[in-house]
Amino acid sequence: MADTSPLLPFSHSVDPGSTCSSIRWRSRKVLLLVFSGLFLVPLIVSIASNDNGFKQHVQYLQEDDQNVSLSPPKETTRPQMLRPGSRGVSAGVSEKANVNLKGAQVKGYPRNDSILSWQRTSFHFQPEKNWMNDPNGPLYYKGWYHFFYQHNPHAAVWGDIVWGHAVSRDLINWFHLPLAIVADEWFDINGVWTGSATILPNGKIAMLYTGSTNESVQVQNLAYPADHNDPLLLKWVKYSGNPVFVSPPGIDPNDFRDPTTAWYTSEGKWRITIGSKANDTGIALVYDTEDFINFKLSGVLHGVPGTGMWECVDFYPVSKTGQNGLDTSANGPHVKHVVKTSLDDVRKDYYALGTYDDKTGKWYPDNPEIDVGIGIMLDYGMFYASKTFYDQDKGRRVLWGWVAESDTEADDVRKGWASLQGIPRTVLLDTKTCSNLLQWPVEEVERLRLKGKEFNNIEVKAGSVMPLELDGATQLDIAAEFELDKKALDSTAESNVDFSCSTSGGAAQRGALGPFGLLVLADDSLAEHTSVYFYVAKGNNGTHKTFFCTDQSRSSVANDVKKEIYGSYVPVLEGEKLSVRILVDHSIVESFAQGGRTVITSRVYPTRAIYGAARLFLFNNAIEATVTSSLKIWQMNSAFIRPYSNEQ
């Protein structure tokens, strides 16, 4: 029997244990708080007396996004009638059909079934068939990792979105389960969109998700397991009073989605944030609740002008001192907080580190120059709509991210599936730089390693390419280190030329100190290859700045796929060698530089460098510097991913 009274208020406390000292913009913060206090009094009066108050405040938000305060709607009502949107941004977070080549006059490459079959990955999570996008509500429960995802069970294109469901003991090998939450009520009939899970202190689960209503309006709904004693969580119940809250006055109901995991506040309430925008300012709205049924809008966590719609917002703490993850409710002097958002306008995930004020419900970036949406990307490649969860079994924070296709929709339909999930990653604060996160594949992926081969102190001369003899190069785990010739580093002339991975010519453009790295998924003739490389630039002041890039421009001879050059600056500290770990799994290449300070995910579609024809090369396209490299490379087994049966 379903639990008809699933959720009650609970007490909850977390006291995290601390090397990074906080980077605080104290004067800015004090001024903001003072000004906020002066501003909020008339604002509250204005909103209480006039529904236009919020609209007026939206205009003010463009001038000072830090001091936003919103009044809650007086009651939950059915949203106004809207016409369903066409396939595009207006349809919301879950509509992410391949539009990379829309309108382009490109003749399709004649792929056969063998080429298309090779593209399916072997140790990354994918449904058995059809479309997948955002990760939803991941959690660890009664010995199982649960993964929910946006899924079209009927076709390999976006549409008919419901929640797929799979379980695992180790985050690598998975059992597919029946659909978890389907579109069958007026409040989600046009789509069961993205949401998050909160595990309450008594072990019960509150699942909040965005529903697209019969009028194509985005509302927030509650679901919970029919039987909390079922470790597989096979059946879910939707709260009969859904939606539990709707968009407030002044917020477009089509810009209101993706509730986060809740955290417990010092005032004894649960708090979530949800993505939205005010004009062109991306914002994260804050709601408080005691029972996950009654929600009160309490303000804005943060906002950044010019960043557009914030979707799939994530908010979580990281430790300044430890190497473990933290419960989402953790706070205190030894904690930094991460705000991550997926920018709907550009389809990239950005994050920033900062300080969270539990009393005011606001978050302040350590460095406003690299604020959310204008600073550091979580991943510089094909990676979006990411979501983390706290794994209480192993004391770690784990990140999932959706990896879309960048070939044609026609190919997706022909092969019968589209999209995959990146390898789950642990997330920690980089306590050496104190300015960025470290992302790293979960340790369980190493259990797939088979035969390994080492290459030590290989000298790669300037302008050369060197093959690495392997039994196969389609499924690999590569760990590599590089050292530039010190003489060349010291003697290279200084330059005032700015370098950019995306605009500086890719791996073929030669400089004094790079590029150099690896050519993965290459054929013998190098007609096809994907370059993963470092580039070192020497500035006018004599200092060196290192960039980490992936060049897909020669990844395929097919001309109907997206072939971008991705990457960014990567911090390299005194005494560190340049290092990279690369996971190659057929059509996906995930690259982690300097222990995960900078990460790039690539989707590539070779037609020749497949099956036994795939090769791996070292290359050094620098003009002046010799590079010495040491590598360890493992062949990777396939993961066990199949439907669950009671016998298992």
XYZ file of C-alpha atoms in Angstrom:
648
model
C 0.000 0.000 0.000
C 1.254 3.446 -0.832
C 2.363 5.641 2.038
C -0.205 8.425 1.984
C 1.621 10.487 4.613
C 5.140 10.240 3.266
C 6.899 13.292 4.587
C 7.040 15.107 7.907
C 9.407 17.765 9.305
C 12.642 16.364 10.705
C 15.593 17.711 12.633
C 18.905 17.349 10.856
C 22.395 18.542 11.634
C 25.782 18.205 9.975
C 29.055 19.428 11.410
C 31.828 19.081 8.804
C 35.304 19.015 9.850
C 39.203 22.377 7.568
C 43.417 24.119 4.345
C 42.023 26.637 1.957
C 41.547 30.032 3.513
C 38.412 31.797 2.320
C 38.814 34.386 -0.395
C 36.295 36.931 0.818
C 35.282 40.116 -0.871
C 34.417 41.583 2.508
C 33.802 45.186 1.576
C 31.596 44.166 -1.337
C 29.641 41.771 0.831
C 29.117 44.270 3.666
C 27.919 46.933 1.259
C 25.562 44.485 -0.372
C 24.106 43.426 2.957
C 23.643 47.010 4.126
C 22.060 48.038 0.860
C 19.912 44.916 0.850
C 18.538 45.793 4.278
C 17.650 49.315 3.144
C 16.119 48.019 -0.057
C 14.055 45.092 1.219
C 11.706 47.028 3.512
C 10.048 49.103 0.781
C 10.267 46.182 -1.606
C 8.299 43.855 0.669
C 5.658 46.529 1.200
C 5.503 47.109 -2.539
C 5.097 43.446 -3.395
C 2.561 42.853 -0.644
C 0.357 45.622 -2.012
C 0.921 45.238 -5.726
C 1.529 42.231 -7.976
C 3.587 44.530 -10.189
C 6.132 44.835 -7.419
C 8.080 41.863 -8.643
C 8.097 43.114 -12.215
C 9.516 46.402 -10.991
C 12.105 44.512 -9.022
C 13.058 42.459 -12.079
C 14.075 45.707 -13.735
C 16.120 46.627 -10.681
C 17.774 43.196 -10.749
C 19.690 44.137 -13.855
C 21.458 46.829 -11.863
C 22.199 44.854 -8.706
C 21.511 41.147 -8.922
C 22.870 40.422 -5.454
C 19.972 41.982 -3.551
C 16.947 40.280 -5.024
C 14.023 39.481 -2.772
C 10.728 38.059 -3.954
C 7.381 37.637 -2.280
C 5.757 34.181 -2.346
C 2.539 33.700 -4.231
C -0.457 33.957 -1.958
C -1.841 30.635 -3.082
C -1.155 27.808 -5.498
C -3.419 28.080 -8.509
C -3.595 26.423 -11.862
C -1.363 28.301 -14.282
C -2.676 30.345 -17.129
C -3.299 28.825 -20.533
C -0.325 28.881 -22.879
C 0.096 27.433 -26.314
C 2.547 24.522 -26.487
C 5.915 25.646 -27.809
C 7.617 24.291 -30.882
C 10.754 22.209 -30.617
C 13.241 24.743 -29.323
C 14.519 26.582 -26.266
C 11.033 27.694 -25.246
C 10.027 24.097 -24.628
C 12.397 23.916 -21.700
C 15.283 22.020 -20.252
C 14.276 18.620 -21.493
C 14.051 19.564 -25.130
C 17.534 19.141 -26.470
C 17.217 17.672 -29.931
C 20.267 17.790 -32.151
C 20.249 21.200 -33.852
C 23.980 21.478 -34.468
C 23.599 21.326 -38.222
C 20.157 22.857 -38.553
C 19.870 24.737 -41.811
C 23.289 23.650 -43.045
C 23.542 22.422 -46.633
C 25.552 19.298 -45.854
C 25.416 16.014 -47.719
C 25.150 13.051 -45.372
C 28.066 10.640 -45.136
C 27.159 7.129 -46.359
C 27.522 5.214 -43.065
C 26.794 1.504 -43.026
C 25.375 -0.435 -40.078
C 28.855 -1.528 -39.026
C 29.989 2.079 -38.564
C 26.837 2.980 -36.617
C 27.044 -0.109 -34.403
C 30.621 0.748 -33.436
C 29.485 4.108 -32.030
C 27.593 2.554 -29.103
C 29.687 2.697 -25.951
C 30.756 -0.273 -23.855
C 31.232 1.058 -20.321
C 29.199 4.277 -20.271
C 25.586 4.233 -19.160
C 22.958 4.245 -21.902
C 19.363 2.996 -22.084
C 18.745 -0.117 -24.102
C 17.364 2.077 -26.882
C 15.833 5.464 -27.744
C 16.473 8.968 -26.439
C 18.065 10.009 -23.146
C 19.024 13.398 -21.692
C 19.331 14.924 -18.200
C 20.334 12.897 -15.131
C 17.600 13.009 -12.485
C 17.433 12.309 -8.755
C 20.550 10.123 -8.305
C 20.896 8.607 -4.841
C 22.283 5.706 -2.821
C 19.557 3.742 -1.036
C 19.586 0.423 0.829
C 22.690 -0.889 -0.934
C 21.820 0.306 -4.441
C 22.796 3.315 -6.498
C 19.714 4.646 -8.251
C 19.925 6.600 -11.471
C 16.910 8.259 -13.092
C 17.087 10.023 -16.421
C 15.057 11.938 -18.975
C 13.905 9.391 -21.503
C 11.717 9.035 -24.569
C 10.697 5.363 -24.505
C 9.251 5.538 -28.017
C 11.924 7.055 -30.262
C 15.547 8.150 -30.564
C 14.587 11.845 -30.628
C 13.364 14.171 -27.886
C 9.671 13.849 -26.966
C 7.246 12.012 -24.657
C 9.652 12.617 -21.781
C 9.390 10.362 -18.724
C 11.864 9.073 -16.129
C 13.921 6.027 -16.961
C 15.388 4.119 -14.023
C 18.407 1.898 -13.439
C 20.209 0.511 -10.388
C 23.791 -0.485 -9.688
C 25.964 -1.780 -6.881
C 29.055 0.048 -8.135
C 28.059 2.933 -10.486
C 29.520 1.049 -13.471
C 27.467 -2.131 -13.971
C 23.739 -1.424 -14.255
C 20.345 -3.100 -14.306
C 17.563 -1.417 -16.268
C 14.282 -1.204 -14.345
C 10.754 -0.266 -15.461
C 9.980 3.413 -15.995
C 9.826 5.250 -12.670
C 7.644 8.329 -13.227
C 5.468 8.615 -16.318
C 3.457 11.479 -17.815
C -0.112 10.654 -16.811
C -1.493 13.608 -14.817
C -2.542 17.100 -15.887
C 0.452 18.563 -14.029
C 3.037 16.524 -16.013
C 1.189 15.192 -19.061
C 3.531 17.069 -21.433
C 6.692 15.875 -19.747
C 8.178 14.615 -16.500
C 11.170 16.904 -16.516
C 14.259 17.264 -14.370
C 14.253 16.880 -10.586
C 16.203 15.864 -7.510
C 16.001 13.499 -4.554
C 16.307 14.336 -0.873
C 16.797 11.535 1.647
C 15.241 12.547 4.950
C 16.736 11.566 8.343
C 14.198 8.754 8.794
C 15.208 7.248 5.441
C 12.200 8.425 3.460
C 12.703 10.003 0.042
C 11.213 13.218 -1.307
C 11.510 13.522 -5.069
C 10.764 16.960 -6.499
C 10.507 17.341 -10.262
C 9.318 19.785 -12.903
C 6.191 18.817 -14.779
C 5.028 20.283 -18.068
C 1.262 20.625 -17.679
C -1.585 20.074 -20.103
C -1.161 23.775 -20.874
C 2.620 23.433 -21.354
C 3.404 25.331 -18.169
C 6.302 24.382 -15.890
C 5.224 23.496 -12.340
C 6.940 21.724 -9.448
C 5.672 18.374 -8.222
C 6.325 15.886 -5.432
C 6.671 12.122 -5.770
C 7.762 9.463 -3.291
C 8.244 5.677 -3.204
C 5.142 3.580 -2.756
C 7.167 1.311 -0.487
C 10.214 2.732 1.286
C 11.198 -0.816 2.257
C 11.747 -1.750 -1.382
C 15.475 -1.289 -2.091
C 14.786 -1.118 -5.833
C 12.157 1.648 -5.461
C 10.131 0.129 -8.263
C 6.901 2.043 -7.711
C 6.405 5.777 -7.219
C 3.410 7.767 -6.017
C 2.634 11.322 -7.068
C 1.327 13.600 -4.347
C -2.401 14.121 -4.885
C -2.092 17.875 -4.304
C 0.457 18.487 -7.051
C 1.772 20.927 -8.066
C 3.295 21.855 -4.731
C 4.291 25.267 -6.098
C 4.128 27.284 -9.321
C 6.038 30.225 -10.731
C 5.709 33.459 -8.720
C 4.399 36.730 -10.165
C 6.876 38.247 -12.607
C 8.505 34.944 -13.532
C 7.583 33.455 -16.896
C 6.076 29.992 -16.225
C 8.231 28.674 -19.069
C 11.372 29.798 -17.200
C 10.872 27.953 -13.932
C 12.368 24.502 -13.577
C 14.646 21.846 -12.091
C 14.407 21.825 -8.260
C 17.602 20.877 -6.427
C 18.249 18.464 -3.595
C 17.100 20.098 -0.353
C 19.403 21.104 2.500
C 18.547 21.739 6.139
C 18.841 25.275 7.493
C 19.754 26.609 10.930
C 16.117 27.691 11.321
C 14.878 24.113 11.120
C 13.543 24.243 7.565
C 14.416 22.499 4.350
C 15.558 24.695 1.494
C 15.812 24.165 -2.259
C 16.722 26.350 -5.190
C 15.249 26.356 -8.672
C 16.447 27.874 -11.935
C 14.876 30.862 -13.649
C 15.669 34.240 -15.186
C 14.604 37.862 -14.874
C 14.982 39.541 -18.266
C 18.514 38.439 -19.258
C 19.697 37.826 -15.684
C 20.004 34.189 -14.715
C 18.776 33.551 -11.181
C 18.333 30.737 -8.671
C 15.134 31.171 -6.656
C 15.059 29.905 -3.052
C 12.103 28.087 -1.481
C 11.713 26.882 2.105
C 9.540 24.026 3.348
C 8.937 21.989 6.473
C 7.053 19.105 4.885
C 7.871 19.146 1.128
C 4.220 19.969 0.460
C 3.967 23.603 1.519
C 6.655 25.820 0.011
C 7.408 29.473 0.611
C 9.464 31.604 -1.737
C 12.127 33.303 0.388
C 14.342 35.092 -2.117
C 17.136 34.593 -4.624
C 20.263 32.598 -3.882
C 22.265 34.372 -6.580
C 21.963 35.922 -10.013
C 24.290 37.074 -12.790
C 23.245 39.607 -15.451
C 23.628 38.615 -19.082
C 23.684 34.858 -18.470
C 20.115 34.117 -19.504
C 18.026 31.205 -18.269
C 19.568 29.113 -15.495
C 18.453 25.506 -15.630
C 19.600 22.358 -13.829
C 21.010 24.460 -10.979
C 23.120 22.512 -8.483
C 24.152 23.754 -5.035
C 26.391 21.834 -2.644
C 29.233 22.171 -0.115
C 32.862 21.110 -0.541
C 35.435 20.737 2.220
C 38.411 23.108 2.469
C 40.479 20.499 4.286
C 39.278 16.954 3.708
C 39.255 14.591 0.767
C 35.718 13.389 1.382
C 32.459 14.696 0.046
C 29.959 16.463 2.279
C 26.272 16.011 2.975
C 24.272 18.677 1.156
C 23.298 20.301 4.471
C 26.905 20.793 5.623
C 27.961 24.360 6.381
C 30.479 26.233 8.504
C 33.937 27.842 8.415
C 35.589 24.791 6.859
C 33.216 24.703 3.889
C 32.917 26.418 0.525
C 29.742 26.208 -1.500
C 29.464 25.532 -5.214
C 26.799 27.079 -7.414
C 26.568 25.357 -10.768
C 24.149 26.181 -13.545
C 23.427 24.977 -17.037
C 23.086 27.978 -19.345
C 20.179 27.355 -21.672
C 21.388 29.946 -24.188
C 24.757 28.279 -24.836
C 24.176 24.747 -23.486
C 27.236 24.761 -21.226
C 27.659 24.055 -17.502
C 29.394 26.723 -15.408
C 30.264 26.821 -11.730
C 31.789 29.138 -9.155
C 33.048 28.781 -5.584
C 31.849 31.028 -2.824
C 30.340 31.572 0.601
C 26.783 30.753 1.588
C 24.987 32.777 4.245
C 22.482 30.466 5.872
C 20.645 33.316 7.607
C 19.935 35.369 4.493
C 19.782 32.466 2.048
C 22.285 34.155 -0.258
C 25.540 33.005 -1.807
C 28.531 35.234 -2.639
C 31.248 34.316 -5.165
C 34.876 34.268 -4.021
C 35.801 36.140 -7.166
C 33.039 38.062 -8.997
C 35.210 38.178 -12.126
C 34.687 34.423 -12.528
C 31.100 34.308 -11.307
C 28.585 31.675 -12.366
C 28.117 31.665 -16.124
C 31.015 34.011 -16.912
C 33.985 32.102 -15.477
C 34.873 28.426 -15.201
C 33.091 25.687 -17.104
C 32.512 22.385 -15.398
C 33.481 20.652 -18.634
C 34.655 22.411 -21.789
C 33.257 19.863 -24.193
C 29.953 18.124 -24.855
C 28.595 17.949 -21.309
C 25.388 19.424 -19.923
C 22.610 19.358 -17.307
C 24.920 17.855 -14.687
C 23.751 16.895 -11.225
C 25.544 15.730 -8.083
C 24.478 13.628 -5.121
C 26.073 12.769 -1.797
C 27.039 9.098 -1.611
C 26.682 8.427 2.104
C 28.018 4.888 1.702
C 31.479 6.030 0.600
C 31.428 9.601 1.872
C 31.851 11.219 -1.528
C 30.040 13.626 -3.820
C 29.348 12.109 -7.223
C 28.561 14.043 -10.393
C 26.592 12.852 -13.415
C 26.389 14.691 -16.742
C 24.463 14.264 -19.959
C 26.593 13.773 -23.088
C 24.575 14.535 -26.198
C 25.094 13.501 -29.792
C 26.752 15.819 -32.297
C 26.025 13.804 -35.428
C 22.731 14.024 -37.315
C 19.306 13.193 -36.010
C 18.823 10.920 -39.018
C 21.740 8.800 -37.801
C 20.257 8.686 -34.306
C 16.998 7.362 -35.708
C 18.804 4.806 -37.813
C 20.923 3.447 -34.956
C 17.926 3.530 -32.592
C 19.455 5.476 -29.693
C 20.736 8.905 -28.820
C 22.929 10.244 -26.013
C 24.718 8.748 -23.045
C 25.934 9.693 -19.578
C 29.529 10.534 -18.755
C 31.384 8.289 -16.339
C 30.286 9.312 -12.821
C 32.880 11.634 -11.271
C 33.881 12.431 -7.726
C 33.986 16.157 -6.969
C 36.362 17.834 -4.497
C 37.736 21.293 -3.871
C 41.282 21.674 -5.201
C 42.953 22.570 -1.901
C 46.193 23.460 -3.720
C 44.714 26.222 -5.849
C 41.588 26.906 -3.747
C 40.048 28.336 -6.909
C 38.571 25.355 -8.716
C 37.087 21.891 -8.364
C 38.739 18.568 -9.072
C 36.664 16.063 -11.062
C 37.831 12.472 -11.353
C 36.268 9.207 -12.601
C 34.855 7.148 -9.728
C 37.333 4.554 -8.545
C 35.060 1.680 -9.568
C 35.805 2.259 -13.254
C 39.309 0.896 -12.616
C 37.777 -2.554 -12.072
C 37.210 -2.672 -15.820
C 40.932 -2.430 -16.518
C 42.349 -5.462 -18.292
C 45.856 -5.807 -19.656
C 48.058 -2.764 -19.080
C 51.125 -1.562 -20.949
C 53.718 0.996 -19.848
C 55.805 3.359 -21.952
C 58.518 5.123 -19.965
C 60.497 8.267 -20.789
C 59.670 8.384 -24.473
C 61.385 11.327 -26.126
C 59.201 12.968 -28.755
C 61.132 15.392 -30.925
C 59.643 18.652 -32.134
C 57.457 18.124 -35.187
C 57.120 14.352 -34.813
C 54.389 11.736 -34.389
C 55.059 8.392 -32.705
C 52.782 5.311 -32.752
C 52.122 3.414 -29.526
C 51.758 -0.293 -30.196
C 48.606 -1.669 -28.561
C 46.331 -4.634 -29.157
C 43.383 -2.278 -29.585
C 42.510 1.359 -29.093
C 38.709 1.519 -28.976
C 38.287 1.039 -25.189
C 41.159 2.532 -23.198
C 42.079 4.092 -19.875
C 45.198 6.233 -20.444
C 47.347 7.900 -17.779
C 50.084 10.108 -19.256
C 52.691 12.596 -18.033
C 54.670 15.092 -20.102
C 57.784 17.158 -19.452
C 58.995 19.912 -21.724
C 62.707 20.358 -22.307
C 63.795 22.874 -19.653
C 66.300 24.495 -21.974
C 63.541 25.262 -24.463
C 61.307 26.595 -21.689
C 63.994 29.017 -20.564
C 65.194 30.110 -24.002
C 61.848 30.565 -25.742
C 61.132 34.188 -26.523
C 58.353 35.922 -24.641
C 55.182 36.682 -26.547
C 52.218 38.983 -26.167
C 50.060 36.823 -28.423
C 46.949 35.495 -26.689
C 46.252 31.792 -27.058
C 42.806 30.222 -27.230
C 42.049 26.537 -27.765
C 39.051 27.294 -29.953
C 40.519 30.066 -32.109
C 44.261 29.412 -32.315
C 44.307 26.814 -35.049
C 44.015 23.592 -33.087
C 46.642 20.868 -32.941
C 47.972 21.719 -36.386
C 49.003 25.255 -35.418
C 52.656 25.112 -34.321
C 54.113 27.207 -31.522
C 57.429 27.255 -29.711
C 56.146 25.135 -26.790
C 53.264 23.191 -28.237
C 50.901 21.670 -28.986
C 51.857 18.169 -27.782
C 49.881 15.224 -26.470
C 47.999 12.225 -27.827
C 46.077 11.329 -30.969
C 43.254 8.979 -29.987
C 40.908 7.059 -32.282
C 43.314 7.564 -35.162
C 43.776 5.466 -38.280
C 47.190 4.552 -39.666
C 47.162 7.355 -42.218
C 46.013 9.944 -39.613
C 43.187 10.912 -41.949
C 41.080 10.536 -38.804
C 42.263 11.376 -35.302
C 41.181 13.306 -32.222
C 43.948 15.383 -30.629
C 44.125 15.752 -26.834
C 46.962 18.131 -26.027
C 48.713 20.775 -23.961
C 49.945 24.125 -25.191
C 52.354 26.231 -23.136
C 52.514 29.966 -23.770
C 55.259 32.249 -22.461
C 54.011 35.709 -21.594
C 55.734 39.086 -21.608
C 56.613 38.744 -17.935
C 58.412 35.442 -18.520
C 55.786 33.290 -16.848
C 54.313 30.227 -18.496
C 50.602 29.641 -18.929
C 49.329 26.183 -19.827
C 46.262 25.352 -21.877
C 44.535 22.004 -22.255
C 42.572 21.339 -25.444
C 40.811 18.732 -27.560
C 40.765 19.159 -31.334
C 37.993 17.239 -33.118
C 38.457 18.931 -36.492
C 40.023 15.764 -37.947
C 38.066 13.267 -35.855
C 36.082 12.012 -38.851
C 36.175 12.251 -42.615
C 32.390 12.638 -42.474
C 31.315 16.221 -43.053
C 27.884 16.017 -41.391
C 29.062 15.897 -37.775
C 30.075 18.654 -35.388
C 33.876 18.890 -35.069
C 34.820 21.574 -32.581
C 38.025 22.515 -30.780
C 37.457 22.690 -27.026
C 39.533 23.653 -24.018
C 40.827 26.274 -21.645
C 43.598 27.355 -19.318
C 44.618 24.761 -16.725
C 46.478 25.712 -13.510
C 49.886 24.037 -13.227
C 51.736 24.550 -9.955
C 55.479 24.723 -9.346
C 57.052 21.265 -9.561
C 54.048 19.588 -11.199
C 54.425 17.570 -14.374
C 51.767 17.985 -17.025
C 49.365 15.080 -16.622
C 46.220 13.792 -18.260
C 43.903 10.852 -17.888
C 41.813 9.896 -20.899
C 38.904 7.454 -21.060
C 38.213 6.287 -24.619
C 35.001 4.361 -25.196
C 34.089 4.206 -28.874
C 32.390 7.533 -29.670
C 33.212 9.303 -26.389
C 36.564 10.657 -25.187
C 36.736 12.063 -21.626
C 39.947 13.896 -20.725
C 40.995 15.034 -17.226
C 44.026 17.359 -16.999
C 46.098 17.996 -13.855
C 44.098 15.692 -11.640
C 40.790 16.981 -12.969
C 41.277 20.761 -12.767
C 40.205 21.087 -16.397
C 37.969 18.498 -18.063
C 36.863 18.029 -21.676
C 34.289 15.551 -22.992
C 34.195 14.884 -26.732
C 31.803 12.964 -28.974
C 33.515 11.782 -32.143
C 32.299 9.714 -35.086
C 35.202 8.216 -37.028
C 34.471 6.061 -40.039
C 37.928 4.532 -40.520
C 39.543 4.576 -37.067
C 37.121 1.976 -35.701
C 37.280 -1.632 -34.524
C 40.768 -3.049 -35.129
C 41.804 -0.063 -37.243
C 41.826 2.331 -34.275
C 45.309 3.471 -33.210
C 46.956 5.656 -30.572
C 49.840 8.090 -31.221
C 52.006 10.507 -29.270
C 52.638 13.779 -31.053
C 54.672 16.918 -30.546
C 53.921 19.772 -32.899
C 56.084 22.309 -31.050
C 58.697 24.163 -33.067
C 61.457 24.345 -30.448
C 60.811 21.938 -27.566
C 61.372 18.213 -27.149
C 58.795 16.477 -24.955
C 59.400 13.458 -22.731
C 56.374 11.317 -21.973
C 55.577 8.357 -19.738
C 52.303 6.485 -20.061
C 50.375 3.579 -18.636
C 47.542 2.336 -20.806
C 44.915 -0.254 -19.984
C 42.522 -2.037 -22.289
C 39.037 -1.688 -20.807
C 36.436 -4.395 -20.356
C 32.788 -3.745 -21.131
C 30.409 -2.967 -18.288
C 27.520 -5.276 -17.429
C 24.404 -3.285 -18.374
C 21.173 -5.173 -18.956
C 17.556 -5.544 -17.763
C 16.973 -6.643 -14.182
C 15.273 -9.940 -13.406
C 14.132 -11.272 -10.034
C 16.721 -14.035 -10.311
C 19.416 -11.405 -9.850
